[in-house]
Amino acid sequence: MRYAILSDIHSNLEALSTVLDALAAERVDRILCLGDVIGYGADPTACLEHLQAREAVTVGGNHDLACIGKLDVNGFNDAARAAVRWTRNQLSIADVDALRRFPLTVTVEPFTLVHGSLRHPQRFDYLVDAAQVVDTLTTCRTLICLAGHTHLPCFVEFDRVHRRLARMLTSPLPMADLAYEEVPETWRYLINPGSVGQPRDGDPRASFAIVDTERRRVSFQRVPYDVAAAQRKIRQAGLPEFLAARLEVGR
Ligand code: ZN
């Protein structure tokens, strides 16, 4: 099976459409989405519809939950809070229903999907240091944990026997496919595909990953999209200028 791993689309229809076009050439069997489909950008409903039309398996992110009132926005910065308020007014009843159905974690062998950390999925902790990564991979019951939330692509190989990180690759990731071992007794992997709609590693191109479970290969990919169009819509919607400006620098 070939899986497309998408995360943190953040209502960016221009980025999502470009990624979906790129997937058409990739013979992908299934799309897995790690949450934050909405929030920040100007097209929440269209992004939700695209994922539903492709029967993407999707877990809920902090923005998805905040926009339907299931997560307090006190921990959000001003721009994020303003975007949550704006997004709430755009959602149809069907959108709210779809968002309510997003689980916090789901298993699609050999993957466990989560937005933040696996130990406490409802807290949406950021996996930014080695100790948190080890904690999540120790908690994970499948070979591969797929996580988003940081908007930073990464690939981690964890040796369960010796409890050490054997490989921890961050952006810029190698262009060539990465291999993984299918020995769950020994290895655990963490894959963060980066963000489709709001990359933060200094590369403004939309980020995603493809996992081929027959060949046991992961490829991290970037595609340029129409950033100016996404920015124009954010400004026209009256969303904070910061949310438009950051898209062209990828920070
Ligand atoms: Zn996000």
Short mmCIF file of C-alpha atoms and ligand atoms in Angstrom, two decimals:
data_model
loop_
_atom_site.label_atom_id
_atom_site.label_comp_id
_atom_site.label_asym_id
_atom_site.label_seq_id
_atom_site.Cartn_x
_atom_site.Cartn_y
_atom_site.Cartn_z
CA MET A 1 0.00 0.00 0.00
CA ARG A 2 1.08 3.55 -0.68
CA TYR A 3 -0.06 6.13 1.85
CA ALA A 4 0.02 9.91 1.58
CA ILE A 5 0.64 11.51 4.97
CA LEU A 6 -0.71 15.06 5.26
CA SER A 7 -0.86 17.35 8.30
CA ASP A 8 -1.61 20.93 9.31
CA ILE A 9 -3.48 21.99 6.18
CA HIS A 10 -4.90 24.97 8.09
CA SER A 11 -7.62 25.98 5.64
CA ASN A 12 -5.07 26.60 2.88
CA LEU A 13 -6.95 25.41 -0.20
CA GLU A 14 -4.25 26.51 -2.66
CA ALA A 15 -1.64 24.37 -0.86
CA LEU A 16 -3.99 21.39 -0.41
CA SER A 17 -5.14 21.40 -4.06
CA THR A 18 -1.54 21.46 -5.26
CA VAL A 19 -0.63 18.55 -2.98
CA LEU A 20 -3.67 16.54 -4.12
CA ASP A 21 -2.66 17.15 -7.76
CA ALA A 22 0.85 15.91 -6.94
CA LEU A 23 -0.64 12.79 -5.31
CA ALA A 24 -2.47 11.92 -8.53
CA ALA A 25 0.90 11.01 -10.06
CA GLU A 26 1.94 9.02 -6.96
CA ARG A 27 -0.58 6.13 -7.18
CA VAL A 28 -1.58 6.62 -3.55
CA ASP A 29 -4.03 4.08 -2.09
CA ARG A 30 -5.01 6.06 0.97
CA ILE A 31 -4.65 9.50 2.53
CA LEU A 32 -3.92 9.79 6.25
CA CYS A 33 -4.30 13.24 7.81
CA LEU A 34 -2.83 14.23 11.18
CA GLY A 35 -5.15 17.10 12.05
CA ASP A 36 -5.43 20.88 12.00
CA VAL A 37 -7.35 20.74 8.74
CA ILE A 38 -8.73 24.18 9.60
CA GLY A 39 -7.73 27.38 11.42
CA TYR A 40 -5.47 30.25 10.16
CA GLY A 41 -6.43 30.16 6.46
CA ALA A 42 -9.48 31.29 4.47
CA ASP A 43 -10.98 28.03 3.14
CA PRO A 44 -12.00 25.73 6.02
CA THR A 45 -15.06 24.18 4.37
CA ALA A 46 -13.40 23.46 1.02
CA CYS A 47 -10.44 21.78 2.74
CA LEU A 48 -12.76 19.57 4.83
CA GLU A 49 -14.72 18.62 1.70
CA HIS A 50 -11.60 17.63 -0.24
CA LEU A 51 -10.52 15.26 2.53
CA GLN A 52 -14.01 13.77 2.87
CA ALA A 53 -14.28 13.25 -0.89
CA ARG A 54 -11.04 11.24 -0.76
CA GLU A 55 -12.09 9.35 2.39
CA ALA A 56 -8.98 10.50 4.22
CA VAL A 57 -8.52 9.01 7.70
CA THR A 58 -8.19 12.11 9.86
CA VAL A 59 -7.43 12.73 13.56
CA GLY A 60 -8.38 15.97 15.29
CA GLY A 61 -5.88 18.76 15.91
CA ASN A 62 -6.07 21.55 18.47
CA HIS A 63 -7.47 24.03 15.91
CA ASP A 64 -10.09 21.53 14.71
CA LEU A 65 -11.30 21.10 18.28
CA ALA A 66 -11.08 24.80 19.20
CA CYS A 67 -13.23 25.74 16.20
CA ILE A 68 -16.10 23.54 17.44
CA GLY A 69 -15.75 24.64 21.07
CA LYS A 70 -14.17 21.39 22.30
CA LEU A 71 -10.86 23.02 23.30
CA ASP A 72 -10.23 26.20 25.26
CA VAL A 73 -8.43 28.89 23.24
CA ASN A 74 -6.62 30.38 26.27
CA GLY A 75 -3.39 28.71 25.17
CA PHE A 76 -3.67 30.20 21.66
CA ASN A 77 -1.87 33.39 20.56
CA ASP A 78 -3.89 36.41 19.39
CA ALA A 79 -3.72 35.58 15.67
CA ALA A 80 -4.74 31.96 16.28
CA ARG A 81 -7.64 33.07 18.51
CA ALA A 82 -8.86 35.54 15.90
CA ALA A 83 -8.69 32.79 13.27
CA VAL A 84 -10.69 30.41 15.49
CA ARG A 85 -13.41 33.07 15.92
CA TRP A 86 -13.53 33.74 12.16
CA THR A 87 -13.51 30.04 11.26
CA ARG A 88 -16.39 29.21 13.63
CA ASN A 89 -18.62 31.54 11.63
CA GLN A 90 -17.74 29.86 8.34
CA LEU A 91 -18.54 26.28 9.33
CA SER A 92 -21.75 24.56 8.21
CA ILE A 93 -23.59 22.07 10.42
CA ALA A 94 -22.13 19.29 8.26
CA ASP A 95 -18.61 20.68 8.83
CA VAL A 96 -19.13 20.74 12.60
CA ASP A 97 -20.44 17.17 12.45
CA ALA A 98 -17.40 16.02 10.50
CA LEU A 99 -15.03 17.75 12.93
CA ARG A 100 -16.82 16.20 15.93
CA ARG A 101 -16.17 12.75 14.50
CA PHE A 102 -12.38 13.20 14.30
CA PRO A 103 -10.80 10.87 16.90
CA LEU A 104 -7.69 11.99 18.83
CA THR A 105 -5.77 8.89 17.78
CA VAL A 106 -6.46 6.08 15.36
CA THR A 107 -4.58 2.97 14.27
CA VAL A 108 -4.23 2.02 10.61
CA GLU A 109 -1.63 -0.76 10.66
CA PRO A 110 1.34 -0.24 10.73
CA PHE A 111 0.55 3.35 11.79
CA THR A 112 -0.75 5.16 14.85
CA LEU A 113 -1.97 8.66 13.97
CA VAL A 114 -1.93 11.54 16.46
CA HIS A 115 -1.70 15.32 16.17
CA GLY A 116 0.70 16.04 19.06
CA SER A 117 2.05 13.52 21.56
CA LEU A 118 0.72 10.00 22.11
CA ARG A 119 1.07 10.01 25.91
CA HIS A 120 -1.61 12.70 26.31
CA PRO A 121 -3.22 13.28 22.89
CA GLN A 122 -5.77 15.69 24.39
CA ARG A 123 -2.99 18.03 25.62
CA PHE A 124 -1.51 18.63 22.17
CA ASP A 125 2.09 18.74 23.40
CA TYR A 126 4.72 19.55 20.79
CA LEU A 127 7.24 16.80 20.04
CA VAL A 128 10.26 19.07 19.90
CA ASP A 129 12.92 17.38 22.00
CA ALA A 130 14.43 13.91 22.19
CA ALA A 131 12.83 13.05 25.56
CA GLN A 132 9.31 13.75 24.25
CA VAL A 133 9.97 11.78 21.08
CA VAL A 134 11.21 8.79 23.12
CA ASP A 135 8.15 9.06 25.38
CA THR A 136 5.75 8.97 22.42
CA LEU A 137 7.60 6.10 20.72
CA THR A 138 7.60 4.14 23.98
CA THR A 139 3.83 4.66 24.19
CA CYS A 140 3.23 3.69 20.55
CA ARG A 141 1.97 0.12 19.98
CA THR A 142 2.50 0.03 16.23
CA LEU A 143 5.71 0.16 14.17
CA ILE A 144 5.23 3.75 13.05
CA CYS A 145 3.82 6.80 14.82
CA LEU A 146 2.60 9.59 12.54
CA ALA A 147 2.47 12.98 14.27
CA GLY A 148 2.12 16.60 13.16
CA HIS A 149 1.53 19.83 15.13
CA THR A 150 5.10 21.27 14.98
CA HIS A 151 4.86 22.03 11.24
CA LEU A 152 8.45 20.73 11.01
CA PRO A 153 9.11 17.56 8.99
CA CYS A 154 11.16 14.89 10.71
CA PHE A 155 12.03 11.19 10.63
CA VAL A 156 13.09 9.32 13.78
CA GLU A 157 14.30 5.75 14.23
CA PHE A 158 14.11 4.49 17.82
CA ASP A 159 15.92 1.38 19.07
CA ARG A 160 13.49 -0.14 21.61
CA VAL A 161 16.01 -2.69 22.86
CA HIS A 162 18.63 -0.11 23.87
CA ARG A 163 16.15 2.76 24.32
CA ARG A 164 18.13 5.13 22.11
CA LEU A 165 17.40 7.30 19.08
CA ALA A 166 19.32 5.67 16.23
CA ARG A 167 18.42 8.36 13.66
CA MET A 168 16.74 11.73 14.06
CA LEU A 169 16.54 13.63 10.78
CA THR A 170 15.01 17.10 10.54
CA SER A 171 14.53 19.64 7.78
CA PRO A 172 16.03 19.81 5.18
CA LEU A 173 15.40 16.09 4.80
CA PRO A 174 17.20 14.07 2.12
CA MET A 175 15.55 14.04 -1.30
CA ALA A 176 16.11 10.27 -1.62
CA ASP A 177 13.67 7.79 -0.07
CA LEU A 178 14.43 6.70 3.50
CA ALA A 179 14.28 3.00 4.36
CA TYR A 180 12.80 1.54 7.53
CA GLU A 181 12.99 -1.93 9.08
CA GLU A 182 9.82 -3.93 9.67
CA VAL A 183 10.89 -5.40 13.01
CA PRO A 184 8.47 -3.97 15.58
CA GLU A 185 10.16 -5.84 18.45
CA THR A 186 13.31 -3.77 17.83
CA TRP A 187 12.34 -0.59 16.03
CA ARG A 188 9.81 2.20 16.30
CA TYR A 189 9.56 5.12 13.88
CA LEU A 190 8.20 8.61 14.08
CA ILE A 191 7.26 10.42 10.90
CA ASN A 192 6.18 14.05 10.89
CA PRO A 193 5.32 15.05 7.30
CA GLY A 194 5.59 18.79 8.03
CA SER A 195 2.74 21.15 7.20
CA VAL A 196 0.76 21.34 3.97
CA GLY A 197 -0.67 24.80 4.57
CA GLN A 198 1.70 26.66 6.89
CA PRO A 199 5.29 25.31 6.82
CA ARG A 200 7.58 26.67 9.54
CA ASP A 201 11.01 25.32 8.60
CA GLY A 202 11.93 28.28 6.38
CA ASP A 203 10.78 26.56 3.18
CA PRO A 204 7.40 27.97 2.10
CA ARG A 205 6.55 25.03 -0.18
CA ALA A 206 3.77 22.66 0.93
CA SER A 207 5.20 19.66 2.79
CA PHE A 208 3.93 16.05 2.92
CA ALA A 209 5.21 12.46 2.95
CA ILE A 210 4.55 9.22 1.09
CA VAL A 211 5.01 5.86 2.83
CA ASP A 212 5.22 2.69 0.73
CA THR A 213 4.62 -0.22 3.12
CA GLU A 214 5.61 -2.91 0.58
CA ARG A 215 8.97 -1.34 -0.21
CA ARG A 216 9.30 0.01 3.37
CA ARG A 217 10.29 3.44 2.12
CA VAL A 218 9.39 6.98 3.17
CA SER A 219 9.74 9.97 0.89
CA PHE A 220 9.41 13.54 2.10
CA GLN A 221 8.19 15.90 -0.58
CA ARG A 222 7.77 19.64 -1.15
CA VAL A 223 5.64 21.31 -3.81
CA PRO A 224 5.43 25.03 -4.61
CA TYR A 225 1.88 26.41 -4.67
CA ASP A 226 0.17 29.75 -5.31
CA VAL A 227 1.12 31.47 -2.03
CA ALA A 228 -0.03 34.89 -3.31
CA ALA A 229 -3.58 33.60 -3.90
CA ALA A 230 -3.77 32.11 -0.38
CA GLN A 231 -2.48 35.39 1.07
CA ARG A 232 -5.01 37.43 -0.91
CA LYS A 233 -7.90 35.39 0.49
CA ILE A 234 -6.62 35.71 4.08
CA ARG A 235 -6.44 39.51 3.69
CA GLN A 236 -9.86 39.73 2.02
CA ALA A 237 -11.35 37.70 4.88
CA GLY A 238 -10.01 40.23 7.38
CA LEU A 239 -7.87 37.61 9.12
CA PRO A 240 -4.68 38.87 10.85
CA GLU A 241 -2.00 40.11 8.42
CA PHE A 242 0.62 37.96 10.20
CA LEU A 243 -1.18 34.82 8.95
CA ALA A 244 -0.79 35.99 5.34
CA ALA A 245 2.78 37.30 5.64
CA ARG A 246 4.25 34.15 7.21
CA LEU A 247 3.22 31.94 4.27
CA GLU A 248 5.80 33.42 1.90
CA VAL A 249 8.71 32.94 4.34
CA GLY A 250 7.61 29.55 5.67
CA ARG A 251 8.03 30.57 9.32
ZN ZN B 1 -1.04 23.22 13.18
#
